[in-house]
CSV table of C-alpha atoms in Angstrom, one decimal:
chain,number,residue,atom,x,y,z
A,1,MET,CA,124.4,77.5,104.9
A,2,ALA,CA,121.2,78.7,106.5
A,3,GLU,CA,120.8,81.7,104.1
A,4,SER,CA,121.2,79.3,101.1
A,5,ALA,CA,118.5,77.0,102.5
A,6,ARG,CA,116.2,79.9,103.3
A,7,LEU,CA,116.5,81.2,99.7
A,8,LYS,CA,115.8,77.8,98.2
A,9,LEU,CA,112.7,77.5,100.4
A,10,TRP,CA,111.6,80.9,99.2
A,11,LEU,CA,112.1,79.8,95.5
A,12,ALA,CA,109.9,76.7,96.2
A,13,GLU,CA,107.2,78.9,97.8
A,14,ASN,CA,107.3,81.8,95.3
A,15,LEU,CA,108.7,80.8,91.9
A,16,ALA,CA,107.2,77.3,91.2
A,17,ASP,CA,104.6,78.7,88.8
A,18,ARG,CA,107.1,80.8,86.9
A,19,LEU,CA,109.6,78.0,86.7
A,20,ALA,CA,106.9,75.7,85.3
A,21,ALA,CA,106.1,78.4,82.7
A,22,ALA,CA,109.8,78.6,81.8
A,23,ALA,CA,110.0,74.8,81.5
A,24,ARG,CA,106.9,74.9,79.2
A,25,LEU,CA,108.5,77.4,76.9
A,26,VAL,CA,111.6,75.2,76.7
A,27,ALA,CA,109.8,71.9,76.2
A,28,GLU,CA,107.5,73.4,73.6
A,29,ALA,CA,110.5,74.8,71.6
A,30,LEU,CA,112.4,71.5,71.8
A,31,ALA,CA,109.3,69.5,70.8
A,32,ARG,CA,109.0,71.7,67.7
A,33,GLY,CA,112.6,71.1,66.8
A,34,ASN,CA,113.8,74.5,67.9
A,35,LYS,CA,116.8,75.2,70.2
A,36,VAL,CA,117.6,76.7,73.5
A,37,MET,CA,120.5,79.2,73.8
A,38,PHE,CA,122.0,80.4,77.1
A,39,CYS,CA,124.2,83.4,77.9
A,40,GLY,CA,125.8,85.0,80.9
A,41,ASN,CA,129.1,86.4,82.3
A,42,GLY,CA,131.5,84.8,84.7
A,43,GLY,CA,129.7,82.3,87.0
A,44,SER,CA,126.6,82.8,84.9
A,45,ALA,CA,128.7,81.8,81.8
A,46,ALA,CA,129.6,78.6,83.6
A,47,ASP,CA,125.9,78.0,84.5
A,48,SER,CA,125.1,78.6,80.8
A,49,GLN,CA,127.5,75.9,79.7
A,50,HIS,CA,126.4,73.5,82.5
A,51,LEU,CA,122.7,73.8,81.6
A,52,ALA,CA,123.2,73.5,77.9
A,53,ALA,CA,125.2,70.4,78.5
A,54,GLU,CA,122.3,68.9,80.6
A,55,LEU,CA,120.0,69.4,77.6
A,56,VAL,CA,122.4,68.2,74.9
A,57,GLY,CA,123.7,65.2,76.9
A,58,ARG,CA,121.3,64.1,79.6
A,59,TYR,CA,120.0,65.3,82.9
A,60,ARG,CA,118.5,62.3,84.6
A,61,ARG,CA,117.1,60.2,81.8
A,62,ASN,CA,118.6,58.4,78.8
A,63,ARG,CA,117.0,60.1,75.9
A,64,PRO,CA,118.0,61.7,72.6
A,65,GLY,CA,120.0,64.9,72.9
A,66,TRP,CA,118.2,68.2,72.5
A,67,ALA,CA,119.4,71.3,70.6
A,68,ALA,CA,121.0,73.6,73.2
A,69,LEU,CA,124.1,75.8,73.2
A,70,ALA,CA,125.9,78.3,75.4
A,71,LEU,CA,126.8,81.5,73.6
A,72,THR,CA,129.8,81.7,76.0
A,73,VAL,CA,132.1,79.0,74.5
A,74,ASP,CA,133.3,80.1,71.1
A,75,THR,CA,136.4,82.1,71.9
A,76,SER,CA,136.9,83.1,68.3
A,77,ALA,CA,133.4,84.5,68.0
A,78,LEU,CA,133.5,86.2,71.4
A,79,THR,CA,136.9,87.9,70.8
A,80,ALA,CA,136.1,88.9,67.2
A,81,ILE,CA,132.7,90.4,68.1
A,82,GLY,CA,134.2,92.0,71.2
A,83,ASN,CA,137.0,93.5,69.2
A,84,ASP,CA,134.9,94.6,66.2
A,85,PHE,CA,131.6,95.6,67.8
A,86,GLY,CA,132.3,95.9,71.6
A,87,PHE,CA,131.7,93.6,74.5
A,88,ASP,CA,128.1,94.6,74.8
A,89,GLU,CA,127.4,92.8,71.5
A,90,VAL,CA,129.2,89.5,72.1
A,91,PHE,CA,125.9,87.6,72.7
A,92,SER,CA,123.5,89.7,70.6
A,93,ARG,CA,125.5,89.1,67.4
A,94,GLN,CA,125.4,85.4,68.0
A,95,VAL,CA,121.6,85.5,68.7
A,96,GLU,CA,121.2,87.5,65.5
A,97,ALA,CA,123.2,84.8,63.5
A,98,LEU,CA,121.9,81.7,65.2
A,99,GLY,CA,118.5,82.5,66.6
A,100,ARG,CA,115.3,81.6,64.8
A,101,PRO,CA,111.7,82.3,65.7
A,102,GLY,CA,110.5,79.8,68.2
A,103,ASP,CA,113.9,79.3,69.8
A,104,VAL,CA,114.4,80.2,73.5
A,105,LEU,CA,117.1,82.4,75.0
A,106,ILE,CA,117.8,81.8,78.7
A,107,ALA,CA,119.7,84.9,79.9
A,108,ILE,CA,121.5,84.7,83.2
A,109,SER,CA,122.7,87.8,85.2
A,110,THR,CA,123.1,87.9,89.0
A,111,SER,CA,122.5,91.7,88.9
A,112,GLY,CA,120.0,91.7,86.0
A,113,ARG,CA,122.0,94.6,84.6
A,114,SER,CA,124.7,93.1,82.4
A,115,PRO,CA,124.6,95.2,79.2
A,116,ASN,CA,125.7,92.3,76.9
A,117,VAL,CA,123.0,90.0,78.4
A,118,LEU,CA,120.3,92.8,78.0
A,119,ARG,CA,121.3,93.4,74.4
A,120,ALA,CA,121.0,89.6,73.7
A,121,VAL,CA,117.5,89.6,75.1
A,122,GLU,CA,116.5,92.7,73.0
A,123,THR,CA,117.8,91.0,69.9
A,124,ALA,CA,116.1,87.7,70.7
A,125,ARG,CA,112.8,89.4,71.2
A,126,ALA,CA,113.2,91.3,67.9
A,127,ARG,CA,113.8,88.0,66.1
A,128,GLY,CA,110.8,86.2,67.6
A,129,LEU,CA,112.5,84.1,70.3
A,130,LYS,CA,111.0,83.4,73.6
A,131,THR,CA,113.1,84.6,76.6
A,132,VAL,CA,113.7,83.5,80.1
A,133,GLY,CA,115.8,85.6,82.6
A,134,LEU,CA,117.5,84.4,85.7
A,135,ALA,CA,118.5,87.3,87.9
A,136,GLY,CA,119.2,88.3,91.5
A,137,ARG,CA,118.6,91.4,93.6
A,138,ASP,CA,115.5,93.2,92.3
A,139,GLY,CA,115.8,91.6,88.8
A,140,GLY,CA,117.1,94.8,87.3
A,141,PRO,CA,116.1,95.7,83.7
A,142,LEU,CA,116.4,92.0,82.7
A,143,ALA,CA,113.2,91.1,84.7
A,144,ALA,CA,111.1,93.5,82.6
A,145,LEU,CA,112.6,92.4,79.3
A,146,VAL,CA,111.9,88.7,79.4
A,147,ASP,CA,108.8,86.6,78.9
A,148,VAL,CA,109.5,84.7,82.2
A,149,ALA,CA,111.6,86.2,85.0
A,150,LEU,CA,113.1,84.1,87.7
A,151,VAL,CA,114.5,86.5,90.3
A,152,VAL,CA,116.3,85.4,93.4
A,153,PRO,CA,115.8,88.2,96.1
A,154,SER,CA,119.4,88.4,97.3
A,155,ASP,CA,122.3,90.8,97.0
A,156,ASP,CA,124.8,88.0,97.7
A,157,THR,CA,126.2,86.9,94.4
A,158,ALA,CA,127.2,83.5,95.6
A,159,ARG,CA,123.7,82.7,97.0
A,160,VAL,CA,122.1,83.9,93.8
A,161,GLN,CA,124.4,81.7,91.7
A,162,GLU,CA,123.5,78.7,94.0
A,163,CYS,CA,119.8,79.4,93.4
A,164,HIS,CA,120.3,79.8,89.7
A,165,ILE,CA,121.8,76.4,89.2
A,166,THR,CA,119.1,74.9,91.4
A,167,LEU,CA,116.4,76.6,89.2
A,168,GLY,CA,118.3,75.3,86.1
A,169,HIS,CA,118.4,71.8,87.4
A,170,ILE,CA,114.7,71.8,88.2
A,171,LEU,CA,114.0,73.3,84.8
A,172,CYS,CA,115.8,70.4,83.2
A,173,ASP,CA,113.8,67.9,85.3
A,174,LEU,CA,110.5,69.6,84.3
A,175,VAL,CA,111.5,69.6,80.6
A,176,GLU,CA,112.5,65.9,80.7
A,177,GLU,CA,109.2,65.1,82.5
A,178,ALA,CA,107.2,67.0,79.8
A,179,LEU,CA,109.0,65.4,76.8
A,180,CYS,CA,109.7,62.0,78.2
A,181,GLY,CA,106.6,61.4,80.3
A,182,GLY,CA,106.3,61.3,84.0
A,183,PRO,CA,108.8,61.8,86.8
A,184,ALA,CA,112.2,60.1,86.4
């Protein structure tokens, strides 16, 4: 428990400005009528779904739903793309099909090295999307590819995942504050 608390304190002291920048990207996109897409594997896939649901449904405020989706939920698309093009393309093909300039892709990888997540970011950037990366360890290649990198300095996957959902929740808070006015 102490390590989890220590890391969250580190986030507050070191990532507040970057998290605010990520929230601005998301809020600006949603205000323009664009969408936010999320991707990740395993626990990061679950975080993708969780955070997309917070934007579509509600986080803390009753408000209209915002356009957000997790690229992890369509089993037909995932298995067709995986079968026909390979697992490294399961997110990038969806970004290619669904992403539009001005949208935001939030890519989540505890290692920062997941090939399918990296390919999604490369495709997003080529299509004019803004990108945010949530990673752990040293950030891996993901940190250098994205517009805003939120890197949790830990090799412990469970602690990184805990921090990612904390960062995601605060991001949702900041977006609601920006688009709905003032704190909840």
